[in-house]
Structures are given as C-alpha cells and as structure tokens.
Coordinates of C-alpha atoms in Angstrom, one line a residue:
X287 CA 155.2 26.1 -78.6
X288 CA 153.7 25.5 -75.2
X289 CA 152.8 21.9 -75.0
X290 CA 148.9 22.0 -75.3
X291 CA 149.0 23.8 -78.3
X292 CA 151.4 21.7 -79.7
X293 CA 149.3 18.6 -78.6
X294 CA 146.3 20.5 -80.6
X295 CA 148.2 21.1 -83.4
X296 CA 149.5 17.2 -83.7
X297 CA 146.1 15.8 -83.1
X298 CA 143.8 17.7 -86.3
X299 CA 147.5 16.8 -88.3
X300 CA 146.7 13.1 -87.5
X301 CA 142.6 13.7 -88.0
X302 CA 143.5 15.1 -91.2
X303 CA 145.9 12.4 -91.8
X304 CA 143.5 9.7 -91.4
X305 CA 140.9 11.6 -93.6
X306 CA 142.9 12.1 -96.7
X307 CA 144.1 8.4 -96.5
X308 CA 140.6 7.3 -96.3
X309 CA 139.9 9.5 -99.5
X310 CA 142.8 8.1 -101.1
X311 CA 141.4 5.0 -100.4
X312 CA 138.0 5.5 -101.1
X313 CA 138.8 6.7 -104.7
X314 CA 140.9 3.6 -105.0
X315 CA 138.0 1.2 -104.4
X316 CA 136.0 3.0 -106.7
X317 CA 138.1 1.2 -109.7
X318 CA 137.6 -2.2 -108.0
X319 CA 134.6 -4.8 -108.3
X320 CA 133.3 -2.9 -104.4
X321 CA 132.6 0.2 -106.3
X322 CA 130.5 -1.8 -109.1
X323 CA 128.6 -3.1 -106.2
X324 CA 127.0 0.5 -105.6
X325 CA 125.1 -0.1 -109.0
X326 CA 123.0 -2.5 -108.0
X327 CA 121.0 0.6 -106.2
X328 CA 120.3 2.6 -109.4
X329 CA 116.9 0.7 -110.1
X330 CA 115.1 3.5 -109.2
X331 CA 111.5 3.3 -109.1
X332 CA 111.6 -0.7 -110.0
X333 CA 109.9 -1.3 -105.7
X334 CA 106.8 0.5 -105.5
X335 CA 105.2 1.0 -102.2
X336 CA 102.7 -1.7 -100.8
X337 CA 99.9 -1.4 -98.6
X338 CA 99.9 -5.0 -97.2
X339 CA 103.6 -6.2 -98.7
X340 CA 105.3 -2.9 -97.2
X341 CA 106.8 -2.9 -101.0
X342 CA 106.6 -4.9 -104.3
X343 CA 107.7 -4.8 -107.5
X344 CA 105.8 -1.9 -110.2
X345 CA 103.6 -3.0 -112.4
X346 CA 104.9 -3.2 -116.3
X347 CA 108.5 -1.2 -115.6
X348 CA 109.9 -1.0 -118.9
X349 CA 113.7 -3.1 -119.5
X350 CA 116.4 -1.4 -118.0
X351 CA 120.3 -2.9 -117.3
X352 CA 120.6 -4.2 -113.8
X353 CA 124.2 -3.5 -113.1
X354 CA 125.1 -6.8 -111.1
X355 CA 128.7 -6.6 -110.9
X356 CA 129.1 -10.7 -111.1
X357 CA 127.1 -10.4 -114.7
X358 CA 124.8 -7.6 -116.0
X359 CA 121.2 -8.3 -117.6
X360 CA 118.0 -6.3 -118.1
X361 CA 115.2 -6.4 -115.7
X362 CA 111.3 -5.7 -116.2
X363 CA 108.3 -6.3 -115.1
X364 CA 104.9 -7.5 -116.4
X365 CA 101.5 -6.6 -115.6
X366 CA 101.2 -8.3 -112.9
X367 CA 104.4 -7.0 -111.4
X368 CA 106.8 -9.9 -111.9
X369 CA 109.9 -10.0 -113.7
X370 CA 108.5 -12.2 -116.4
X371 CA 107.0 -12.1 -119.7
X372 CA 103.3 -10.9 -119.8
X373 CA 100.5 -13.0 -118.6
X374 CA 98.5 -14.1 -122.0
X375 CA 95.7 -16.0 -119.7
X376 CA 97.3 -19.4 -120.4
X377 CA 94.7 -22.2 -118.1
X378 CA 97.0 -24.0 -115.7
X379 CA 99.9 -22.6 -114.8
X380 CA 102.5 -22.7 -112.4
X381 CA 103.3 -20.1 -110.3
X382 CA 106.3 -19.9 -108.1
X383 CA 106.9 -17.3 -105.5
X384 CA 110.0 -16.5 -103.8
X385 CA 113.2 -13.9 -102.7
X386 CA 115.7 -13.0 -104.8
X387 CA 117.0 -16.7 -105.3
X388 CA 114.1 -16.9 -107.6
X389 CA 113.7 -13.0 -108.9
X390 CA 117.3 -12.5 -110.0
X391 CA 120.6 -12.1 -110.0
X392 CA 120.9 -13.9 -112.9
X393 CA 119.8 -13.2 -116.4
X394 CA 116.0 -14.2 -117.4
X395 CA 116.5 -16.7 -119.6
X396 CA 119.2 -18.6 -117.1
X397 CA 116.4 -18.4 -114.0
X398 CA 115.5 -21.9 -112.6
X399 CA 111.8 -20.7 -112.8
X400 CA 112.4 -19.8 -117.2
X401 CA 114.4 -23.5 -117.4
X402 CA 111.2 -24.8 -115.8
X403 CA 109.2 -23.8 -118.1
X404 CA 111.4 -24.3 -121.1
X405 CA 111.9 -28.1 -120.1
X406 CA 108.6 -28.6 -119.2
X407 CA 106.6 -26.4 -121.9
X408 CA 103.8 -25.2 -119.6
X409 CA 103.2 -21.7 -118.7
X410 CA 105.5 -20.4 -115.1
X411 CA 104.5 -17.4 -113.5
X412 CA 107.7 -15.9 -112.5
X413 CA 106.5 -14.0 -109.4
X414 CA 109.8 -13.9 -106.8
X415 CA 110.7 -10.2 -105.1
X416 CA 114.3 -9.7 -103.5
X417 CA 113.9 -9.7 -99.8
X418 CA 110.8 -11.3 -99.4
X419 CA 109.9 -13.9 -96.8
X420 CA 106.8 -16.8 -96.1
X421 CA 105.0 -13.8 -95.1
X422 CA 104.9 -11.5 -98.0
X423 CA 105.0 -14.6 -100.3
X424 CA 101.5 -15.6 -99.3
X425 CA 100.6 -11.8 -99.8
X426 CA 102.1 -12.0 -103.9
X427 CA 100.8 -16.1 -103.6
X428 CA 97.4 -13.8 -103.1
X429 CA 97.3 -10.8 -105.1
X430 CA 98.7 -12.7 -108.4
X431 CA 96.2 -15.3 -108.4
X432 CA 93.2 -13.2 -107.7
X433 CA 94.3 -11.0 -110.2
X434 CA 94.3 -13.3 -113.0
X435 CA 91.4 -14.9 -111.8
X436 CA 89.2 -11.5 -112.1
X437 CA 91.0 -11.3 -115.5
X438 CA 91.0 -14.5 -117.2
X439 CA 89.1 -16.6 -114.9
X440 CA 92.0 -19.0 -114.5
X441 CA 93.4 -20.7 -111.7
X442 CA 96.9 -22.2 -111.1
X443 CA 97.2 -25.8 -111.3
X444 CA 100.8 -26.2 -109.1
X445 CA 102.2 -23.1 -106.6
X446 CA 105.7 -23.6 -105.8
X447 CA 107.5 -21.6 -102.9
X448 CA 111.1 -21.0 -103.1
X449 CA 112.3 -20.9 -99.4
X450 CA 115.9 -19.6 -99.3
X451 CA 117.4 -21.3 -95.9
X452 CA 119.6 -18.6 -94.8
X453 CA 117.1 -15.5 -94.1
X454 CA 113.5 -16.3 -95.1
X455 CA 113.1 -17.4 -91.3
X456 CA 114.6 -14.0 -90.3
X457 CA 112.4 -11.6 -93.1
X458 CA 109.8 -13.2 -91.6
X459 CA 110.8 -11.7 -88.3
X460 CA 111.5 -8.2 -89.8
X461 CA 108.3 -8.5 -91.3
X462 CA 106.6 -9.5 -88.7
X463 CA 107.5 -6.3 -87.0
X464 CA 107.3 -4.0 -89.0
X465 CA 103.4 -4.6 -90.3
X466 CA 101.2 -2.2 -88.8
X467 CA 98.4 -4.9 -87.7
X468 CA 101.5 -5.8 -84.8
X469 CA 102.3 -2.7 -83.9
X470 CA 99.9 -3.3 -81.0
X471 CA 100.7 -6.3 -80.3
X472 CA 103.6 -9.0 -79.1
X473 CA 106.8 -7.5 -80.6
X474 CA 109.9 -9.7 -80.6
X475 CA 112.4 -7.0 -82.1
X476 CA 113.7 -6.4 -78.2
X477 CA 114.5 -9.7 -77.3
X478 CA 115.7 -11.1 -80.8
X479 CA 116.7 -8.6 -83.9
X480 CA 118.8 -6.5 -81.3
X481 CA 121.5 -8.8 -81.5
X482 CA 121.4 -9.1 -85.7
X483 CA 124.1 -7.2 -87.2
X484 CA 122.9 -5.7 -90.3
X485 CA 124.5 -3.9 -92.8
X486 CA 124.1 -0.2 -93.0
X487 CA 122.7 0.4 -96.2
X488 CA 123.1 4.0 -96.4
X489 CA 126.7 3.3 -96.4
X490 CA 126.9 0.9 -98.6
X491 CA 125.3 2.5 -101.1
X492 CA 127.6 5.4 -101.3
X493 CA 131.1 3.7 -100.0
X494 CA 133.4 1.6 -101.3
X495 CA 135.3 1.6 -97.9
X496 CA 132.3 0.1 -96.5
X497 CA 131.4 -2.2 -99.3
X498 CA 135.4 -3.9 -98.7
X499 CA 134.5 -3.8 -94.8
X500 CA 130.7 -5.9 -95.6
X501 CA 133.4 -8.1 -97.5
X502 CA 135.5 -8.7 -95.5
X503 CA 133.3 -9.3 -92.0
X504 CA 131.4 -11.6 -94.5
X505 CA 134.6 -13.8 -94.8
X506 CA 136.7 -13.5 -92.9
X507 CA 136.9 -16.8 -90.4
X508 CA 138.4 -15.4 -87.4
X509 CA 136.4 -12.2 -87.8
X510 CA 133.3 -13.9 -87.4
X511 CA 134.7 -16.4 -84.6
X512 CA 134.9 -13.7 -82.4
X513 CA 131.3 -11.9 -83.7
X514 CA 129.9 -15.4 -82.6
X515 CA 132.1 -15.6 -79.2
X516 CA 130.2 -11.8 -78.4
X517 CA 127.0 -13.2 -79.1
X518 CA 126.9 -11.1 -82.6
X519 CA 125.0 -12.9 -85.1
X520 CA 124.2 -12.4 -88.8
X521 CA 121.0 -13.2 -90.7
X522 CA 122.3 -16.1 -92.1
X523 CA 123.8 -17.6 -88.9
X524 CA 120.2 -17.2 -86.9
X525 CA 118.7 -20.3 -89.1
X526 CA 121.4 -22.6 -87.7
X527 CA 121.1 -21.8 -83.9
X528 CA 118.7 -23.4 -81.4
X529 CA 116.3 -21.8 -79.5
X530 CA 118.0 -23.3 -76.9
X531 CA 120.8 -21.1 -77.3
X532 CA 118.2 -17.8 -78.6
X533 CA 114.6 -19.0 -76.6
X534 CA 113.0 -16.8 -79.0
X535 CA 114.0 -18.3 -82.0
X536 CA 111.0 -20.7 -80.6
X537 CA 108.1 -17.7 -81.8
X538 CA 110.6 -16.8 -84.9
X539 CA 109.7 -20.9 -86.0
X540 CA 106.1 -20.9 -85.3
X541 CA 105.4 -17.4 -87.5
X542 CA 107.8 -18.6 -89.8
X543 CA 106.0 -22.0 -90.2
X544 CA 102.6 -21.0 -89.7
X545 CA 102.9 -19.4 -93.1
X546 CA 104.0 -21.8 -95.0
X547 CA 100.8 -24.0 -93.5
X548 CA 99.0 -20.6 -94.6
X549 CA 100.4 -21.1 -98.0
X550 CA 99.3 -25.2 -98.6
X551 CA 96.0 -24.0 -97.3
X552 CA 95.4 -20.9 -100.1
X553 CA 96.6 -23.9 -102.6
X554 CA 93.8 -25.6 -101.4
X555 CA 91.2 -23.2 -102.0
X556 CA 92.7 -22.7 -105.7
X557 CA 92.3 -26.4 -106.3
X558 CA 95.9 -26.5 -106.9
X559 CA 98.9 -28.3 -105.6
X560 CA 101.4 -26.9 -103.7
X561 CA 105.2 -27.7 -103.5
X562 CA 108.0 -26.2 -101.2
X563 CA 111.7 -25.9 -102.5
X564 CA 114.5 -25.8 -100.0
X565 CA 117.2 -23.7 -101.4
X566 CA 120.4 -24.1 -99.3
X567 CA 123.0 -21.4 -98.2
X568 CA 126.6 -22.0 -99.9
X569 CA 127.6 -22.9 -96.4
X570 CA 125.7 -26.1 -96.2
X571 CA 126.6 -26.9 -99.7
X572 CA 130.5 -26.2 -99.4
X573 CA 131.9 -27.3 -96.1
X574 CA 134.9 -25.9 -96.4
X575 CA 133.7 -22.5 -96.8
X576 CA 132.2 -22.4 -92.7
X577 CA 133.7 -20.5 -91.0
X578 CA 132.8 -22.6 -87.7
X579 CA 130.2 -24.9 -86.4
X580 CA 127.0 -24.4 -86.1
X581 CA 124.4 -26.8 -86.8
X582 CA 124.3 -26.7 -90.5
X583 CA 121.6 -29.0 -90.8
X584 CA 119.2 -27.8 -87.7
X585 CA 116.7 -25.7 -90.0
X586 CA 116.4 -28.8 -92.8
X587 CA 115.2 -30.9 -89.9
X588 CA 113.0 -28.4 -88.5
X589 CA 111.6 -27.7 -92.0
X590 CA 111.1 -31.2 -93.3
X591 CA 109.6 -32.3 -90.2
X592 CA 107.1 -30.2 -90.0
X593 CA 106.5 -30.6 -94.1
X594 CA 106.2 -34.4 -93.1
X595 CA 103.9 -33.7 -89.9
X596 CA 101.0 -31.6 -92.2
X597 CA 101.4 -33.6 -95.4
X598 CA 103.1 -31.0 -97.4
X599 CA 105.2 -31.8 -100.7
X600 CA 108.7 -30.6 -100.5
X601 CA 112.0 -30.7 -102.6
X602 CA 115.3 -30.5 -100.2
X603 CA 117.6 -29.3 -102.7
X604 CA 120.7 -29.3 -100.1
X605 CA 121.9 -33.1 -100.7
X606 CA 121.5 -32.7 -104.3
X607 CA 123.6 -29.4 -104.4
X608 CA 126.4 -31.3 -102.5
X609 CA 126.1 -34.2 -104.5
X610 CA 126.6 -32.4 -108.0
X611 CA 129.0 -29.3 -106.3
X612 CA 133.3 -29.5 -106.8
X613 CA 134.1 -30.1 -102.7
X614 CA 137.7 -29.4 -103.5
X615 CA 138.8 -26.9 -100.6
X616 CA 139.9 -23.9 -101.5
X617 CA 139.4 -20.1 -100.1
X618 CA 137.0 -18.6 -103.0
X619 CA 134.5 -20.0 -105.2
X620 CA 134.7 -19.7 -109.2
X621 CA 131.6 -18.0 -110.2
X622 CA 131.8 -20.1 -113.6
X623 CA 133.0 -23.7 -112.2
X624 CA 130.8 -23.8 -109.0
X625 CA 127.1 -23.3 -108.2
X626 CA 126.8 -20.1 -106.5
X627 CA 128.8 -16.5 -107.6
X628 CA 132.2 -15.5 -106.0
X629 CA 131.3 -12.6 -104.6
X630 CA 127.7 -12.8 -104.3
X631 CA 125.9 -15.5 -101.8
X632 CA 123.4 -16.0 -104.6
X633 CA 123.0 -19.5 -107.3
X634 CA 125.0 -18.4 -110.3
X635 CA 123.7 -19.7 -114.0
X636 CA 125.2 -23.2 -113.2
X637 CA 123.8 -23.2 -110.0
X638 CA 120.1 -22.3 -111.4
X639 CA 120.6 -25.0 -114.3
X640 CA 120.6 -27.9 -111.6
X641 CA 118.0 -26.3 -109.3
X642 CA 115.6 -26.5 -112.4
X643 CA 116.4 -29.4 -113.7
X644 CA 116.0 -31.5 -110.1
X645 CA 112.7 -29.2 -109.7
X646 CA 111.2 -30.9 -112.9
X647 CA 112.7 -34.1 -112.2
X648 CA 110.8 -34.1 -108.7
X649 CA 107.3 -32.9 -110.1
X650 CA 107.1 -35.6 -112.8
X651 CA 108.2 -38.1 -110.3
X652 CA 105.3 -37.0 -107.6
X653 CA 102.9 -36.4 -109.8
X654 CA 102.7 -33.0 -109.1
X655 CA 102.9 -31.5 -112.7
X656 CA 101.3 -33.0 -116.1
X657 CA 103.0 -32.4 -118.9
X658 CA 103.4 -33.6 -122.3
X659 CA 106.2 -36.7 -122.9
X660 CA 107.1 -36.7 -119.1
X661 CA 109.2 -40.2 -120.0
X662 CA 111.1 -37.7 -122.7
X663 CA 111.7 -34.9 -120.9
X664 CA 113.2 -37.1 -117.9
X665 CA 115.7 -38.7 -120.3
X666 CA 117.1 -35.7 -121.5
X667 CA 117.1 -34.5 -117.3
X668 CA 119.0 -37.5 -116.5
X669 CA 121.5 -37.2 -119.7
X670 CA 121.9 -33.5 -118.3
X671 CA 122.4 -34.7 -115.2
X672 CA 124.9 -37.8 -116.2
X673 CA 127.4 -34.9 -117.8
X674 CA 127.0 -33.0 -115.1
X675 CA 130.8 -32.9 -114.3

C-alpha cells in the first residue's frame, strides 16, 4: 500500500475512532446527573416574547414539573405572569423583583419571597424572571404595578429588588446591547463582552459531553487559572475586576447603577418604599471554594457606596451568609448541609430559609414593613436563627 494511501486510510480509522468513543461516551452521560441537566429546557412556551423585556414569563401557564436535576417542583404562572399564586387585589403589598435567585430553582413553597410572606402574613408579589437584570427588573417593577393599579386601583406599599452579585452587572450589559433603542447608539459589546466566555447553549441543550465540559471549566481551579492568565473571563468573574484592569467596566457600573437609582425613583412615584437585597455568589460566601483571587469584595463596596451616597435602603446579605454557612474546606458542597446546591450555583431550600428570615428581620428593624405582632414574629426569627446550626 503506497504510503499516502495508507496515511489516508489510518487517518478516517482514527477520525472514526475518536467519533465512536465520543458516542460511547455521550450515551454514557446520558445515565449521569449531566444528562438530567438537558431537562431543564423542556418548559416550552413558559418565556413568551417581550416587546420592551426582549422576553418574560406567559401570562397564567398552567402547573407543569420543572425537571431541576438537584430537586424537581412544578412551576406556573399567574395573571400577571409571575410564578405565584394569583393576585386577589390585596391593598399593600410587597412586591419583589428579581433573576432566578428569586424565580426558582427551588420549590414554591421553600422561596425566600413565599417564607416572607408566610412569616410576615402580608400579601408578596412573587414577580422574579431567570436571567433578568436592573434593567428588565424596572421594566416587570413597571408593568406589574400599573397592571394592578388599572385593575384594582392598588399600589404597593414596599418593592424589594433581589440583586444577584455574580451577573446582574453583566445582564445589564447584554441587555443593554441587545435593546433596539441602542442599536444606534454607544455599543460596548466590542470592547467588553468579547472577552466573556459563554456557554453555548445549543450544545448544552442537546449534549451531555458538553454539559461535563461546562462542569468541569466551571471547577476546575487550574482550568480557570489559566482562563484568567489569557485574559478569559466568565460572567461571574467580571463583578470582581476593576475597571482598572477592564476600563470599560467603568460604563458597565454607571448603566448598571443608574437603574437601580431608576428603581428608588418609580418607588417614589408609587408612594412606596423601596429596599435592595444583595445576594452573594457561593464564592464570597465559601472561601475555600475560589479558585483564585480576585477582589471578592470589590462589587459590595461599589454597591453599598453608592446605596449610602443616594439614600437607598439595602440588605448585604454576604456577612450573614458567611456567618451562618459550614466554612469547613472541602472540594464540593452538600446540597442538603450547606446554603447553595452541589451542582447548581443557586441558594438551595436552606439557603432561601435564611435569606428570608434575615429579609424580615431587616424590614421590621427599619421600619420598612408593618406588620401585625412584629415583637412576635422577631422572637420566633431569632429562635430560628439561635438553632441555626
């Protein structure tokens, strides 16, 4: 066999080679925890199209098992198109607004937003959409309350933004982008998002090879050492660099921030108060799961600063995660033990239990909330609280 054919003939053996193994693997992962990941897809038709918000949840889609491989539980949406009971025109309510920290991935009746209003007895609007930042949190801050108020004629008496540490900066910026009112303007996409790696989400939907790469890259140390080293940076790295080090991080803060000042001045108009809950990554609650150093604290002090410098109320709920959170080193979190999942980045049911109850213990402390027996409901917070561990 003359050598060029034979160099032909050993080359499609070892393409061939490397494609069954990757079958073989492929249908291997699809009896692992990677393949269950694919199901958290198959909500189909639950995001609707949005003219303003790009997308948002359907109005009134009917109970359906949301196949979250760390715990399973039925989602739905009211009138209003929040995964919450309906509205029933209840005066003074509390709405809160936020990603998926405060939509999901956790069963209803375990979501800081329903232990809120179980502790405290007074109606919660529970309006959060996965993958939402400032930006299109104002929009739903918007479109829920005008909607009740051309219903009912009711207005909320406390709005409460969830602000999730590690990406709300960076929807922002995607956001910010992709809104057609920009496309003729300043675009920071070149400069900035280039160098975001995101996942392909094509591929993740329909491989479990890729799913176990995502993994991986997601934790392995050295892995994203070197990713930093290139000048590679995740979503949830971006938060924790200076604009120093990314100049345009600078314009990323100020969209980021000027929403948020957007938000306290909507509240305003409402006549109600507004509050802003800083919900830390698992990185700035477990030290020993960082994989290097960045400054973990930079976007708290940016955040609280300028909370302090306009007069807006604000829970930082990092210190009391660490406070209440096992720091015993070890490589993997226990999704029942500790406050966020194992495999997930978001709170699990323990971790929504302690969000809620410092959430409650903060408004009756500021004033921010009336309710009924405030001095009994913080007794049995503090007795939670004491038996924590």
């Amino acid at each position: 066999m003359r050598p060029v054919k034979r160099f032909a003939v050993n080359a499609a053996l070892l393409v061939a080679a490397v494609f069954i193994s990757l079958g073989v693997a492929e249908i291997a992962l699809r009896f692992t925890t990677f393949n269950k990941q694919l199901e958290i897809f198959e909500l189909k038709g639950y995001l609707g199209d949005d003219n303003e918000s790009l997308y948002d949840i359907v109005k009134n889609y009917p109970p359906a098992t949301f196949n979250f491989y760390e715990k399973p539980y039925t989602v739905w949406s009211n009138e209003l198109g929040c995964y919450d009971a309906p509205y029933k025109g209840e005066p003074d309510y509390t709405l809160i607004v936020g990603d998926s920290f405060t939509w999901g991935f956790t069963p209803y009746e375990d979501l800081f937003p329903r232990l809120i209003e179980k502790y405290t007895k007074a109606r919660v609007l529970k309006c959060g959409v996965m993958g939402y930042g400032t930006a299109q949190e104002l929009l739903k801050i918007k479109k829920v309350t005008r909607a009740i108020e051309k219903s009912s004629g009711t207005k909320p008496a406390l709005i409460i933004t969830a602000y999730f540490i590690g990406n709300d900066m960076v929807d922002d910026l995607h956001f910010y982008n992709k809104t057609e009112k920009n496309k003729s303007t300043e675009k920071i996409q070149s400069p900035l998002l280039r160098h975001i790696r995101k996942p392909n989400t094509t591929f993740y939907k329909h491989f479990a090879l890729y799913r176990l790469y995502e993994f991986i890259t997601d934790n392995n140390k050295l892995y994203r050492v070197i990713k930093l080293w290139l000048g590679i940076h995740g979503e949830y790295e971006l938060p924790f660099l200076s604009p120093k080090d990314v100049p345009m991080l600078t314009k990323a803060w100020q969209i980021n921030l000027d929403n948020v000042r957007q938000m306290q001045s909507e509240a305003d108009a409402l006549g109600a108060k507004f509050v802003i809950v800083l919900i830390p990554t698992r990185e700035q609650v477990y030290k020993f799961l960082r994989p290097y150093d960045l400054n973990w604290d930079y976007p708290n002090e940016v955040l609280t600063g300028f909370f302090k410098a306009n007069g807006i109320q604000y829970l930082d709920l990092t210190p009391i995660l660490q406070k209440y959170a096992d720091q015993t080193p070890r490589s993997v979190l226990d999704s029942q033990r500790d406050l966020y999942w194992r495999h997930d980045r978001h709170l699990n049911l323990r971790g929504h239990r302690l969000m809620a109850v410092s959430i409650v213990k903060y408004l009756i402390d500021s004033g921010s909330l009336n309710i009924e027996n405030p001095t009994g409901v913080e007794k049995n917070l503090a007795l939670e609280l004491n038996n924590w561990k």
